[in-house]
Amino acid sequence: MAEMCHWLVTGLTLDEGSKDHMVRLPSSTDSIADAFQARDSKLQGAGHNRNVKELMPYYPPAPPPKTGYHRYVFVLLASNSDDDEPKKPKERPHWGYGTVGKGMRDWAKDNGLTPVGANFFYAENKEQ
């Protein structure tokens, strides 16, 4: 099983209690970071300090032809500290660790992050 970092964004928050904190998500995932940035710049004027950063630009799913279904996993990680920002992975495959099936776990541990949620979907190339 190959692991690939397809997108890495930091500083996303989910605050309750105000419509100002709601994020209108666009129809395309490559502009989700922009949606959070727009919300956060609006909130900064109201005394909120938000900092959304895209550490790895979005790389859409692209399963090779004739390889069947591929599973793409979204993992939500929470920081164990408010002080440190995660470091960008060295490369996308295996999150820069070169070990099959452990890259994201090793990267999260090294950056003081804990998985708090996950979801997945399947995709396949139209040429089968």
PDB file of C-alpha atoms in Angstrom:
ATOM      1  CA  MET A   1       0.000   0.000   0.000  1.00  0.00           C
ATOM      2  CA  ALA A   2       1.520   3.308  -1.063  1.00  0.00           C
ATOM      3  CA  GLU A   3       0.983   6.429   1.005  1.00  0.00           C
ATOM      4  CA  MET A   4       0.923   9.870  -0.561  1.00  0.00           C
ATOM      5  CA  CYS A   5       0.418  13.264   1.039  1.00  0.00           C
ATOM      6  CA  HIS A   6      -2.153  14.855  -1.279  1.00  0.00           C
ATOM      7  CA  TRP A   7      -2.781  18.043   0.699  1.00  0.00           C
ATOM      8  CA  LEU A   8      -1.612  19.548   3.963  1.00  0.00           C
ATOM      9  CA  VAL A   9      -3.257  22.580   5.541  1.00  0.00           C
ATOM     10  CA  THR A  10      -2.681  23.916   9.067  1.00  0.00           C
ATOM     11  CA  GLY A  11      -4.657  26.308  11.231  1.00  0.00           C
ATOM     12  CA  LEU A  12      -8.158  25.112  10.350  1.00  0.00           C
ATOM     13  CA  THR A  13     -10.618  25.653  13.165  1.00  0.00           C
ATOM     14  CA  LEU A  14     -14.227  24.837  13.870  1.00  0.00           C
ATOM     15  CA  ASP A  15     -15.615  27.373  16.278  1.00  0.00           C
ATOM     16  CA  GLU A  16     -19.201  27.342  17.476  1.00  0.00           C
ATOM     17  CA  GLY A  17     -21.498  30.094  18.646  1.00  0.00           C
ATOM     18  CA  SER A  18     -21.442  32.563  15.782  1.00  0.00           C
ATOM     19  CA  LYS A  19     -22.416  32.639  12.135  1.00  0.00           C
ATOM     20  CA  ASP A  20     -19.161  34.548  11.530  1.00  0.00           C
ATOM     21  CA  HIS A  21     -17.267  31.333  12.199  1.00  0.00           C
ATOM     22  CA  MET A  22     -19.107  29.357   9.521  1.00  0.00           C
ATOM     23  CA  VAL A  23     -17.185  28.489   6.367  1.00  0.00           C
ATOM     24  CA  ARG A  24     -18.941  28.227   3.039  1.00  0.00           C
ATOM     25  CA  LEU A  25     -17.107  25.416   1.314  1.00  0.00           C
ATOM     26  CA  PRO A  26     -16.663  25.755  -2.442  1.00  0.00           C
ATOM     27  CA  SER A  27     -17.566  22.992  -4.854  1.00  0.00           C
ATOM     28  CA  SER A  28     -13.905  22.256  -5.647  1.00  0.00           C
ATOM     29  CA  THR A  29     -11.580  21.006  -2.919  1.00  0.00           C
ATOM     30  CA  ASP A  30      -8.541  22.867  -4.207  1.00  0.00           C
ATOM     31  CA  SER A  31     -10.009  26.151  -2.913  1.00  0.00           C
ATOM     32  CA  ILE A  32     -11.051  25.019   0.587  1.00  0.00           C
ATOM     33  CA  ALA A  33      -7.960  26.714   2.074  1.00  0.00           C
ATOM     34  CA  ASP A  34      -9.050  29.941   0.357  1.00  0.00           C
ATOM     35  CA  ALA A  35     -12.503  29.636   1.946  1.00  0.00           C
ATOM     36  CA  PHE A  36     -10.962  29.336   5.419  1.00  0.00           C
ATOM     37  CA  GLN A  37      -8.562  32.215   4.669  1.00  0.00           C
ATOM     38  CA  ALA A  38     -11.488  34.458   3.635  1.00  0.00           C
ATOM     39  CA  ARG A  39     -13.357  33.609   6.825  1.00  0.00           C
ATOM     40  CA  ASP A  40     -10.272  34.134   8.956  1.00  0.00           C
ATOM     41  CA  SER A  41      -9.336  37.501   7.448  1.00  0.00           C
ATOM     42  CA  LYS A  42     -12.890  38.658   8.192  1.00  0.00           C
ATOM     43  CA  LEU A  43     -12.587  37.423  11.795  1.00  0.00           C
ATOM     44  CA  GLN A  44      -9.170  39.028  12.378  1.00  0.00           C
ATOM     45  CA  GLY A  45     -10.806  42.433  12.113  1.00  0.00           C
ATOM     46  CA  ALA A  46     -13.086  41.355  14.978  1.00  0.00           C
ATOM     47  CA  GLY A  47     -10.114  40.517  17.226  1.00  0.00           C
ATOM     48  CA  HIS A  48      -9.687  36.857  16.266  1.00  0.00           C
ATOM     49  CA  ASN A  49      -6.230  35.528  15.431  1.00  0.00           C
ATOM     50  CA  ARG A  50      -6.378  32.811  12.770  1.00  0.00           C
ATOM     51  CA  ASN A  51      -3.578  31.436  10.662  1.00  0.00           C
ATOM     52  CA  VAL A  52      -4.481  29.025   7.859  1.00  0.00           C
ATOM     53  CA  LYS A  53      -1.430  27.831   5.902  1.00  0.00           C
ATOM     54  CA  GLU A  54      -1.174  25.422   3.012  1.00  0.00           C
ATOM     55  CA  LEU A  55       2.061  23.475   3.645  1.00  0.00           C
ATOM     56  CA  MET A  56       1.571  21.134   0.678  1.00  0.00           C
ATOM     57  CA  PRO A  57      -0.580  22.295  -2.270  1.00  0.00           C
ATOM     58  CA  TYR A  58      -3.527  20.130  -3.235  1.00  0.00           C
ATOM     59  CA  TYR A  59      -2.643  17.198  -5.485  1.00  0.00           C
ATOM     60  CA  PRO A  60      -5.858  15.552  -6.731  1.00  0.00           C
ATOM     61  CA  PRO A  61      -6.364  11.787  -6.795  1.00  0.00           C
ATOM     62  CA  ALA A  62      -4.875  10.305  -9.962  1.00  0.00           C
ATOM     63  CA  PRO A  63      -4.930   6.495  -9.914  1.00  0.00           C
ATOM     64  CA  PRO A  64      -2.895   5.006 -12.774  1.00  0.00           C
ATOM     65  CA  PRO A  65      -4.795   3.294 -15.611  1.00  0.00           C
ATOM     66  CA  LYS A  66      -5.711  -0.374 -15.221  1.00  0.00           C
ATOM     67  CA  THR A  67      -4.955  -0.548 -11.476  1.00  0.00           C
ATOM     68  CA  GLY A  68      -8.494  -0.815 -10.100  1.00  0.00           C
ATOM     69  CA  TYR A  69      -9.797   1.124  -7.149  1.00  0.00           C
ATOM     70  CA  HIS A  70      -7.538   3.201  -4.923  1.00  0.00           C
ATOM     71  CA  ARG A  71      -8.489   4.308  -1.414  1.00  0.00           C
ATOM     72  CA  TYR A  72      -7.938   7.963  -0.508  1.00  0.00           C
ATOM     73  CA  VAL A  73      -7.990   8.762   3.205  1.00  0.00           C
ATOM     74  CA  PHE A  74      -8.598  12.148   4.825  1.00  0.00           C
ATOM     75  CA  VAL A  75      -7.085  12.371   8.311  1.00  0.00           C
ATOM     76  CA  LEU A  76      -7.817  15.180  10.750  1.00  0.00           C
ATOM     77  CA  LEU A  77      -4.942  15.754  13.163  1.00  0.00           C
ATOM     78  CA  ALA A  78      -4.963  17.894  16.306  1.00  0.00           C
ATOM     79  CA  SER A  79      -1.889  19.572  17.726  1.00  0.00           C
ATOM     80  CA  ASN A  80      -0.725  18.639  21.201  1.00  0.00           C
ATOM     81  CA  SER A  81       0.673  22.170  21.572  1.00  0.00           C
ATOM     82  CA  ASP A  82      -0.305  25.660  20.450  1.00  0.00           C
ATOM     83  CA  ASP A  83       3.328  26.662  20.027  1.00  0.00           C
ATOM     84  CA  ASP A  84       4.794  24.509  17.269  1.00  0.00           C
ATOM     85  CA  GLU A  85       3.762  24.460  13.646  1.00  0.00           C
ATOM     86  CA  PRO A  86       4.166  21.130  11.819  1.00  0.00           C
ATOM     87  CA  LYS A  87       7.063  20.831   9.402  1.00  0.00           C
ATOM     88  CA  LYS A  88       6.365  20.223   5.728  1.00  0.00           C
ATOM     89  CA  PRO A  89       6.973  16.558   4.767  1.00  0.00           C
ATOM     90  CA  LYS A  90      10.195  15.996   2.799  1.00  0.00           C
ATOM     91  CA  GLU A  91       8.232  14.585  -0.128  1.00  0.00           C
ATOM     92  CA  ARG A  92       4.701  13.394  -0.945  1.00  0.00           C
ATOM     93  CA  PRO A  93       5.297   9.618  -1.215  1.00  0.00           C
ATOM     94  CA  HIS A  94       5.226   8.001   2.234  1.00  0.00           C
ATOM     95  CA  TRP A  95       5.283  11.523   3.715  1.00  0.00           C
ATOM     96  CA  GLY A  96       9.059  11.529   3.171  1.00  0.00           C
ATOM     97  CA  TYR A  97       9.781   8.497   5.400  1.00  0.00           C
ATOM     98  CA  GLY A  98      10.110   5.796   2.731  1.00  0.00           C
ATOM     99  CA  THR A  99       8.246   3.224   4.831  1.00  0.00           C
ATOM    100  CA  VAL A 100       5.062   1.694   3.425  1.00  0.00           C
ATOM    101  CA  GLY A 101       2.005   2.146   5.647  1.00  0.00           C
ATOM    102  CA  LYS A 102       3.662   4.286   8.335  1.00  0.00           C
ATOM    103  CA  GLY A 103       4.526   7.662   6.769  1.00  0.00           C
ATOM    104  CA  MET A 104       1.577   9.687   8.031  1.00  0.00           C
ATOM    105  CA  ARG A 105       1.809   8.119  11.507  1.00  0.00           C
ATOM    106  CA  ASP A 106       5.545   8.841  11.788  1.00  0.00           C
ATOM    107  CA  TRP A 107       5.133  12.391  10.483  1.00  0.00           C
ATOM    108  CA  ALA A 108       2.263  13.097  12.915  1.00  0.00           C
ATOM    109  CA  LYS A 109       4.245  11.726  15.868  1.00  0.00           C
ATOM    110  CA  ASP A 110       7.366  13.721  14.945  1.00  0.00           C
ATOM    111  CA  ASN A 111       5.254  16.888  14.746  1.00  0.00           C
ATOM    112  CA  GLY A 112       3.303  16.400  17.983  1.00  0.00           C
ATOM    113  CA  LEU A 113      -0.013  15.652  16.263  1.00  0.00           C
ATOM    114  CA  THR A 114      -2.750  13.205  17.232  1.00  0.00           C
ATOM    115  CA  PRO A 115      -5.339  11.740  14.809  1.00  0.00           C
ATOM    116  CA  VAL A 116      -8.843  12.806  15.859  1.00  0.00           C
ATOM    117  CA  GLY A 117     -10.864  11.788  12.806  1.00  0.00           C
ATOM    118  CA  ALA A 118     -10.681  10.141   9.408  1.00  0.00           C
ATOM    119  CA  ASN A 119     -12.758   9.348   6.351  1.00  0.00           C
ATOM    120  CA  PHE A 120     -12.021   7.782   2.985  1.00  0.00           C
ATOM    121  CA  PHE A 121     -13.307   7.343  -0.539  1.00  0.00           C
ATOM    122  CA  TYR A 122     -12.468   5.087  -3.467  1.00  0.00           C
ATOM    123  CA  ALA A 123     -11.479   6.298  -6.938  1.00  0.00           C
ATOM    124  CA  GLU A 124     -10.342   4.563 -10.076  1.00  0.00           C
ATOM    125  CA  ASN A 125      -9.023   5.631 -13.440  1.00  0.00           C
ATOM    126  CA  LYS A 126     -11.667   5.487 -16.199  1.00  0.00           C
ATOM    127  CA  GLU A 127      -9.284   3.357 -18.271  1.00  0.00           C
ATOM    128  CA  GLN A 128      -9.561  -0.185 -16.859  1.00  0.00           C
TER     129      GLN A 128
END
